[in-house]
Coordinates of C-alpha atoms in Angstrom, one line a residue:
Chain A
D81 CA 38.5 -10.1 35.2
A82 CA 37.0 -12.9 32.4
K83 CA 38.9 -13.6 29.4
T84 CA 38.4 -14.8 25.7
T85 CA 40.4 -16.8 23.6
Q86 CA 40.5 -16.4 19.8
P87 CA 42.6 -17.9 16.8
N88 CA 45.5 -15.8 15.8
S89 CA 44.3 -16.0 12.0
M90 CA 41.6 -17.5 9.6
E91 CA 41.4 -17.6 5.9
S92 CA 38.3 -17.5 3.9
N93 CA 37.2 -17.3 0.2
E94 CA 35.2 -14.5 -1.0
E95 CA 31.7 -15.1 -1.0
E96 CA 31.7 -17.9 1.3
P97 CA 30.9 -18.4 5.1
V98 CA 33.1 -17.4 7.7
H99 CA 32.4 -18.9 11.2
L100 CA 35.0 -16.9 13.8
P101 CA 35.1 -18.6 17.2
C102 CA 35.6 -17.1 20.7
N103 CA 35.9 -19.2 23.9
H104 CA 35.0 -17.3 27.2
S105 CA 34.7 -20.3 29.6
T106 CA 34.9 -17.7 32.7
I107 CA 32.2 -15.7 31.4
S108 CA 30.0 -14.3 34.3
G109 CA 26.1 -14.0 34.1
T110 CA 26.1 -10.2 33.5
D111 CA 28.9 -10.2 31.1
Y112 CA 27.5 -8.9 27.4
I113 CA 29.3 -10.7 24.7
H114 CA 30.6 -8.2 21.7
W115 CA 32.4 -8.5 18.6
Y116 CA 34.2 -5.4 16.9
R117 CA 36.4 -5.4 14.1
Q118 CA 39.3 -3.2 13.3
L119 CA 40.2 -2.5 9.4
P120 CA 43.6 -1.7 8.6
S121 CA 44.6 2.2 9.6
Q122 CA 41.4 2.4 11.4
G123 CA 39.9 2.3 15.1
P124 CA 37.9 -0.6 16.0
E125 CA 33.8 -0.5 14.7
Y126 CA 31.1 -2.5 16.4
V127 CA 29.6 -5.5 14.6
I128 CA 27.1 -7.3 16.9
H129 CA 26.7 -8.1 20.7
G130 CA 24.6 -10.6 22.4
L131 CA 23.6 -11.9 26.2
T132 CA 22.3 -15.2 25.7
S133 CA 20.6 -15.5 22.7
N134 CA 21.4 -16.0 19.1
V135 CA 21.4 -12.4 17.6
N136 CA 21.6 -11.2 13.6
N137 CA 21.7 -7.7 12.2
R138 CA 22.7 -6.4 8.8
M139 CA 26.5 -7.3 9.3
A140 CA 26.6 -10.5 10.9
S141 CA 25.0 -13.7 13.2
L142 CA 26.1 -14.3 16.8
A143 CA 25.6 -17.6 17.8
I144 CA 26.2 -18.2 21.8
A145 CA 26.5 -21.7 23.3
E146 CA 23.8 -22.6 25.7
D147 CA 26.3 -22.5 28.6
R148 CA 27.7 -19.2 27.4
K149 CA 31.2 -20.5 27.4
S150 CA 31.5 -20.0 23.8
S151 CA 30.4 -18.0 20.8
T152 CA 30.8 -17.7 17.0
L153 CA 30.3 -14.9 15.0
I154 CA 29.4 -15.8 11.3
L155 CA 29.5 -13.8 8.3
H156 CA 27.6 -15.0 5.8
R157 CA 29.3 -13.9 2.6
A158 CA 32.5 -12.8 3.0
T159 CA 34.0 -10.0 1.0
L160 CA 37.2 -8.4 0.4
R161 CA 36.5 -5.5 2.4
D162 CA 35.6 -7.8 5.5
A163 CA 39.6 -8.6 6.0
A164 CA 40.0 -7.3 9.6
V165 CA 41.3 -8.4 13.0
Y166 CA 37.8 -9.4 14.8
Y167 CA 37.9 -9.0 18.2
C168 CA 35.7 -10.9 21.0
I169 CA 34.9 -8.5 23.9
L170 CA 33.4 -9.2 27.2
R171 CA 32.1 -6.1 29.3
D172 CA 33.1 -7.0 33.0
G173 CA 30.1 -6.9 34.7
T174 CA 31.5 -8.5 38.0
S175 CA 33.9 -5.5 39.0
G176 CA 31.3 -3.1 38.3
T177 CA 33.6 -1.2 35.8
Y178 CA 31.8 -2.2 33.2
K179 CA 34.8 -1.8 31.0
Y180 CA 35.7 -3.8 27.8
I181 CA 38.1 -6.5 27.9
F182 CA 39.6 -7.3 24.7
G183 CA 40.4 -10.8 23.4
T184 CA 43.6 -11.2 21.0
G185 CA 41.6 -11.2 17.9
T186 CA 41.5 -13.2 15.0
R187 CA 43.0 -11.6 11.6
L188 CA 41.2 -12.7 8.8
K189 CA 42.1 -13.0 5.4
V190 CA 39.5 -13.1 2.6
L191 CA 40.9 -14.4 -0.6
A192 CA 39.5 -13.4 -4.0
Chain B
D34 CA 27.3 12.4 12.9
T35 CA 28.4 9.2 14.3
E36 CA 32.0 10.5 14.1
V37 CA 34.8 10.5 16.7
T38 CA 37.8 12.5 15.3
Q39 CA 41.4 12.5 16.6
T40 CA 44.2 15.2 16.3
P41 CA 47.0 14.9 15.5
K42 CA 47.0 11.7 13.3
H43 CA 50.5 11.3 13.7
L44 CA 53.0 12.7 16.5
V45 CA 56.7 12.4 17.0
M46 CA 57.9 13.6 20.2
G47 CA 61.2 13.5 22.1
M48 CA 61.4 12.3 25.8
T49 CA 61.4 16.0 27.0
N50 CA 58.8 17.0 25.0
K51 CA 55.3 17.8 26.4
K52 CA 52.3 17.2 24.0
S53 CA 48.7 16.6 24.0
L54 CA 46.4 14.6 22.2
K55 CA 42.7 15.8 21.3
C56 CA 39.6 14.0 20.8
E57 CA 36.0 15.0 19.9
Q58 CA 32.6 13.7 19.4
H59 CA 29.5 15.5 18.8
M60 CA 27.0 12.6 19.3
G61 CA 26.2 13.8 23.0
H62 CA 27.8 10.9 24.2
R63 CA 28.6 11.3 28.1
A64 CA 30.9 8.6 28.3
M65 CA 34.5 8.7 27.1
Y66 CA 37.6 6.5 26.8
W67 CA 41.6 6.7 26.1
Y68 CA 43.0 3.2 24.9
K69 CA 46.5 2.3 23.9
Q70 CA 47.4 -0.1 21.1
K71 CA 50.7 -1.6 20.7
A72 CA 51.5 -3.1 17.2
K73 CA 49.4 -6.6 16.6
K74 CA 48.1 -6.2 19.9
P75 CA 44.5 -5.5 21.4
P76 CA 43.6 -2.2 22.6
E77 CA 44.0 -1.5 26.2
L78 CA 41.9 0.4 28.4
M79 CA 43.8 3.6 30.1
F80 CA 40.7 6.0 31.3
V81 CA 37.4 6.4 31.3
Y82 CA 35.4 9.6 31.8
S83 CA 31.3 9.8 32.6
Y84 CA 29.8 12.7 32.6
E85 CA 33.2 14.7 32.5
K86 CA 34.5 13.1 35.7
L87 CA 37.2 10.5 35.8
S88 CA 35.7 7.2 36.5
I89 CA 38.3 4.8 35.7
N90 CA 42.1 5.0 35.7
E91 CA 43.7 1.6 35.0
S92 CA 46.9 2.5 36.8
V93 CA 48.2 4.5 34.1
P94 CA 51.5 6.4 34.6
S95 CA 51.4 9.7 35.8
R96 CA 53.2 11.1 32.6
F97 CA 49.7 10.4 30.6
S98 CA 47.4 13.1 32.2
P99 CA 43.8 13.0 30.6
E100 CA 41.7 16.0 30.9
C101 CA 37.9 16.4 30.1
P102 CA 37.2 20.2 29.5
N103 CA 33.4 19.5 28.4
S104 CA 31.2 16.7 27.2
S105 CA 32.3 16.5 23.9
L106 CA 36.1 16.8 24.4
L107 CA 38.9 14.8 25.7
N108 CA 42.3 15.3 25.7
L109 CA 45.3 13.2 26.4
H110 CA 48.7 15.3 28.1
L111 CA 51.8 13.5 27.5
H112 CA 55.0 14.5 29.5
A113 CA 58.6 13.0 29.7
L114 CA 57.2 9.7 27.9
Q115 CA 59.5 6.8 27.6
P116 CA 60.3 5.1 24.2
E117 CA 57.9 2.2 25.1
D118 CA 55.4 4.5 25.2
S119 CA 55.3 4.8 21.5
A120 CA 51.5 3.0 20.0
L121 CA 48.0 4.0 18.7
Y122 CA 46.1 6.0 21.0
L123 CA 42.4 5.3 20.6
C124 CA 39.6 7.6 21.8
A125 CA 36.2 6.0 21.8
S126 CA 32.8 7.5 23.2
S127 CA 29.3 5.8 24.2
Q128 CA 26.1 7.1 25.2
E129 CA 27.0 6.2 28.8
H130 CA 29.5 4.2 30.8
S131 CA 27.0 2.1 32.6
G132 CA 25.6 -1.8 33.4
D133 CA 22.1 -0.5 32.9
A134 CA 21.8 -0.7 29.3
Y135 CA 23.9 -1.6 26.2
N136 CA 26.4 1.2 25.3
E137 CA 28.0 0.8 21.8
Q138 CA 31.6 2.5 21.6
F139 CA 32.2 4.4 18.5
F140 CA 36.0 4.8 18.2
G141 CA 38.3 7.2 16.7
P142 CA 40.8 6.4 14.1
G143 CA 43.6 6.8 16.7
T144 CA 46.8 8.8 17.0
R145 CA 50.2 7.2 16.0
L146 CA 52.7 8.2 18.3
T147 CA 56.2 7.7 18.1
V148 CA 58.5 8.8 21.4
L149 CA 62.4 9.1 20.4

């Protein structure tokens, strides 16, 4: 199974951009890269996903390295409500199961 | 309605009890999932149902028994659990479970299970 590696925790000041990195050096050509976040006492929620190209949506941007071995989730202006655990996830396409393989997650702390 | 509901929110049970967790969605999704999440760890997949048939069992012990009575409902029957089974049990759903297209997973808030 492909695996992801993320820093355990990061801090950001409110209203500043945040770059959350993820390494996935064993990614295969068919694996999508997903980001979900889990707010306290809630289930994970979708943030963004991509395959090869950089992606933007109303919540965040996803920058994918050219070799696809790493990606970065970018929150353009962090707010206190963005404090959560952010998971970088690969969808396992090689085994044919298409199951989500969660990374260990980065706990983001946003300082007022 | 983009909500996945789970009941109960909290459950405390003894090792000899039998209990069930319930999950419901009304988004017309044909794939449903059970995940287990231990404290400060990422969710781990347990089961996947696709079109009401079990398609993935991640070698889960038989004391956990999933059931999908219809396309909107997913149950997890619990029997003779151990204290180490205490965790947050998350249910999720997606339009389909396949590699053909992207299918976002919608998660419920989870059931926090304590086994005494």
